[in-house]
Amino acid sequence: MLIDGPVSIELDDGTRVESDRFVVAVCTCRRSKSYPLCDTSHRAKKRPSQSSED
């Protein structure tokens, strides 16, 4: 989810995460290693293309 910045996010445990960027990507899938900020971990890894032989 993209949010116009700057933002200050308070987590459930009371920790605050701040970003002064103009647009901030916030993670909604919870896969991010830098949660609550998005690191694109939600993207599927692409497999090498396989050639189809007839």
Short mmCIF file of N, CA, C and O in Angstrom, two decimals:
data_model
loop_
_atom_site.label_atom_id
_atom_site.label_comp_id
_atom_site.label_asym_id
_atom_site.label_seq_id
_atom_site.Cartn_x
_atom_site.Cartn_y
_atom_site.Cartn_z
N MET A 1 0.85 -1.15 0.00
CA MET A 1 0.00 0.00 0.00
C MET A 1 0.91 1.23 0.00
O MET A 1 1.86 1.30 0.77
N LEU A 2 0.64 2.16 -0.89
CA LEU A 2 1.43 3.39 -0.98
C LEU A 2 0.70 4.51 -0.24
O LEU A 2 -0.50 4.71 -0.43
N ILE A 3 1.44 5.23 0.60
CA ILE A 3 0.88 6.32 1.39
C ILE A 3 1.73 7.56 1.15
O ILE A 3 2.97 7.47 1.12
N ASP A 4 1.09 8.70 1.01
CA ASP A 4 1.83 9.96 0.90
C ASP A 4 2.54 10.22 2.22
O ASP A 4 1.93 10.13 3.30
N GLY A 5 3.83 10.52 2.14
CA GLY A 5 4.64 10.74 3.33
C GLY A 5 4.76 12.20 3.66
O GLY A 5 4.20 13.04 2.96
N PRO A 6 5.46 12.52 4.68
CA PRO A 6 6.11 11.62 5.63
C PRO A 6 5.09 10.94 6.54
O PRO A 6 3.98 11.44 6.70
N VAL A 7 5.48 9.77 7.11
CA VAL A 7 4.57 9.02 7.96
C VAL A 7 5.25 8.62 9.27
O VAL A 7 6.47 8.51 9.34
N SER A 8 4.42 8.38 10.26
CA SER A 8 4.85 7.82 11.54
C SER A 8 3.86 6.70 11.84
O SER A 8 2.66 6.95 11.95
N ILE A 9 4.37 5.47 11.95
CA ILE A 9 3.51 4.30 12.16
C ILE A 9 3.79 3.74 13.56
O ILE A 9 4.94 3.50 13.91
N GLU A 10 2.73 3.55 14.33
CA GLU A 10 2.88 2.95 15.65
C GLU A 10 2.42 1.50 15.58
O GLU A 10 1.28 1.21 15.19
N LEU A 11 3.32 0.57 15.97
CA LEU A 11 3.01 -0.85 15.95
C LEU A 11 2.26 -1.26 17.21
O LEU A 11 2.16 -0.48 18.17
N ASP A 12 1.74 -2.48 17.22
CA ASP A 12 0.98 -2.99 18.37
C ASP A 12 1.77 -2.95 19.67
O ASP A 12 1.20 -2.74 20.74
N ASP A 13 3.10 -3.15 19.59
CA ASP A 13 3.92 -3.15 20.80
C ASP A 13 4.36 -1.75 21.23
O ASP A 13 5.14 -1.60 22.16
N GLY A 14 3.87 -0.72 20.54
CA GLY A 14 4.20 0.66 20.90
C GLY A 14 5.40 1.23 20.19
O GLY A 14 5.69 2.42 20.29
N THR A 15 6.11 0.40 19.43
CA THR A 15 7.26 0.84 18.67
C THR A 15 6.80 1.77 17.54
O THR A 15 5.76 1.53 16.93
N ARG A 16 7.57 2.82 17.28
CA ARG A 16 7.24 3.75 16.19
C ARG A 16 8.25 3.60 15.06
O ARG A 16 9.44 3.49 15.29
N VAL A 17 7.73 3.61 13.85
CA VAL A 17 8.56 3.58 12.65
C VAL A 17 8.23 4.85 11.88
O VAL A 17 7.06 5.15 11.65
N GLU A 18 9.27 5.61 11.51
CA GLU A 18 9.05 6.87 10.81
C GLU A 18 9.79 6.87 9.48
O GLU A 18 10.85 6.28 9.35
N SER A 19 9.18 7.53 8.50
CA SER A 19 9.81 7.70 7.20
C SER A 19 9.50 9.11 6.71
O SER A 19 8.36 9.56 6.80
N ASP A 20 10.53 9.79 6.21
CA ASP A 20 10.33 11.16 5.72
C ASP A 20 10.26 11.23 4.20
O ASP A 20 10.32 12.29 3.62
N ARG A 21 10.08 10.08 3.55
CA ARG A 21 9.97 10.05 2.08
C ARG A 21 8.63 10.64 1.64
O ARG A 21 7.67 10.68 2.39
N PHE A 22 8.57 11.05 0.37
CA PHE A 22 7.34 11.62 -0.18
C PHE A 22 6.24 10.58 -0.33
O PHE A 22 5.08 10.86 -0.15
N VAL A 23 6.63 9.35 -0.69
CA VAL A 23 5.70 8.23 -0.79
C VAL A 23 6.31 7.06 -0.05
O VAL A 23 7.49 6.75 -0.23
N VAL A 24 5.52 6.40 0.79
CA VAL A 24 6.01 5.30 1.61
C VAL A 24 5.21 4.05 1.27
O VAL A 24 3.98 4.09 1.21
N ALA A 25 5.91 2.93 1.04
CA ALA A 25 5.26 1.65 0.77
C ALA A 25 5.13 0.91 2.10
O ALA A 25 6.12 0.59 2.75
N VAL A 26 3.89 0.65 2.49
CA VAL A 26 3.61 -0.04 3.75
C VAL A 26 3.20 -1.47 3.44
O VAL A 26 2.37 -1.72 2.55
N CYS A 27 3.79 -2.41 4.15
CA CYS A 27 3.52 -3.83 3.94
C CYS A 27 2.16 -4.21 4.50
O CYS A 27 1.84 -3.88 5.64
N THR A 28 1.37 -4.93 3.71
CA THR A 28 0.09 -5.44 4.19
C THR A 28 0.06 -6.96 4.25
O THR A 28 -0.89 -7.55 4.76
N CYS A 29 1.11 -7.63 3.74
CA CYS A 29 1.13 -9.09 3.72
C CYS A 29 1.94 -9.68 4.88
O CYS A 29 1.89 -10.87 5.13
N ARG A 30 2.70 -8.84 5.56
CA ARG A 30 3.56 -9.21 6.70
C ARG A 30 4.72 -10.14 6.33
O ARG A 30 5.28 -10.81 7.17
N ARG A 31 5.10 -10.18 5.06
CA ARG A 31 6.26 -10.98 4.64
C ARG A 31 7.56 -10.18 4.68
O ARG A 31 8.63 -10.74 4.59
N SER A 32 7.44 -8.88 4.80
CA SER A 32 8.59 -7.99 4.72
C SER A 32 9.54 -8.17 5.90
O SER A 32 9.11 -8.28 7.05
N LYS A 33 10.83 -8.19 5.63
CA LYS A 33 11.84 -8.26 6.68
C LYS A 33 11.98 -6.92 7.39
O LYS A 33 12.52 -6.84 8.47
N SER A 34 11.48 -5.85 6.75
CA SER A 34 11.53 -4.52 7.35
C SER A 34 10.13 -4.04 7.72
O SER A 34 9.83 -2.86 7.66
N TYR A 35 9.26 -4.99 8.10
CA TYR A 35 7.88 -4.69 8.45
C TYR A 35 7.85 -3.58 9.49
O TYR A 35 8.65 -3.61 10.41
N PRO A 36 7.02 -2.57 9.36
CA PRO A 36 5.84 -2.44 8.54
C PRO A 36 6.10 -1.81 7.18
O PRO A 36 5.17 -1.54 6.45
N LEU A 37 7.36 -1.58 6.83
CA LEU A 37 7.67 -1.03 5.52
C LEU A 37 7.85 -2.17 4.53
O LEU A 37 8.38 -3.23 4.87
N CYS A 38 7.42 -1.97 3.31
CA CYS A 38 7.46 -3.01 2.29
C CYS A 38 8.87 -3.15 1.71
O CYS A 38 9.54 -2.15 1.44
N ASP A 39 9.32 -4.40 1.54
CA ASP A 39 10.61 -4.65 0.87
C ASP A 39 10.40 -5.52 -0.38
O ASP A 39 11.33 -6.14 -0.86
N THR A 40 9.18 -5.59 -0.87
CA THR A 40 8.75 -6.36 -2.05
C THR A 40 8.87 -7.88 -1.88
O THR A 40 8.93 -8.60 -2.86
N SER A 41 8.87 -8.37 -0.65
CA SER A 41 8.91 -9.81 -0.41
C SER A 41 7.67 -10.52 -0.92
O SER A 41 7.69 -11.73 -1.12
N HIS A 42 6.60 -9.79 -1.14
CA HIS A 42 5.35 -10.38 -1.61
C HIS A 42 5.42 -10.82 -3.06
O HIS A 42 4.60 -11.62 -3.50
N ARG A 43 6.39 -10.33 -3.78
CA ARG A 43 6.50 -10.68 -5.19
C ARG A 43 6.95 -12.12 -5.35
O ARG A 43 7.87 -12.58 -4.69
N ALA A 44 6.32 -12.82 -6.25
CA ALA A 44 6.70 -14.21 -6.50
C ALA A 44 8.03 -14.24 -7.24
O ALA A 44 8.28 -13.43 -8.12
N LYS A 45 8.86 -15.21 -6.89
CA LYS A 45 10.13 -15.38 -7.60
C LYS A 45 9.84 -16.00 -8.95
O LYS A 45 9.06 -16.93 -9.07
N LYS A 46 10.48 -15.47 -9.97
CA LYS A 46 10.26 -15.98 -11.32
C LYS A 46 11.17 -17.16 -11.58
O LYS A 46 12.35 -17.15 -11.25
N ARG A 47 10.60 -18.19 -12.19
CA ARG A 47 11.38 -19.37 -12.56
C ARG A 47 12.02 -19.14 -13.92
O ARG A 47 11.47 -18.41 -14.75
N PRO A 48 13.16 -19.73 -14.14
CA PRO A 48 13.77 -19.59 -15.47
C PRO A 48 12.81 -20.16 -16.51
O PRO A 48 12.14 -21.16 -16.28
N SER A 49 12.73 -19.51 -17.65
CA SER A 49 11.80 -19.97 -18.69
C SER A 49 12.27 -21.32 -19.23
O SER A 49 13.45 -21.57 -19.41
N GLN A 50 11.30 -22.17 -19.46
CA GLN A 50 11.60 -23.49 -19.99
C GLN A 50 11.16 -23.51 -21.44
O GLN A 50 10.07 -23.09 -21.80
N SER A 51 12.05 -23.97 -22.30
CA SER A 51 11.70 -24.05 -23.71
C SER A 51 10.86 -25.30 -23.95
O SER A 51 11.14 -26.36 -23.42
N SER A 52 9.83 -25.16 -24.73
CA SER A 52 8.99 -26.31 -25.03
C SER A 52 9.47 -26.94 -26.34
O SER A 52 9.56 -26.29 -27.36
N GLU A 53 9.80 -28.20 -26.25
CA GLU A 53 10.29 -28.91 -27.43
C GLU A 53 9.18 -29.78 -27.97
O GLU A 53 8.48 -30.45 -27.23
N ASP A 54 9.00 -29.80 -29.27
CA ASP A 54 7.95 -30.60 -29.89
C ASP A 54 8.44 -31.96 -30.26
O ASP A 54 9.46 -32.27 -30.60
#
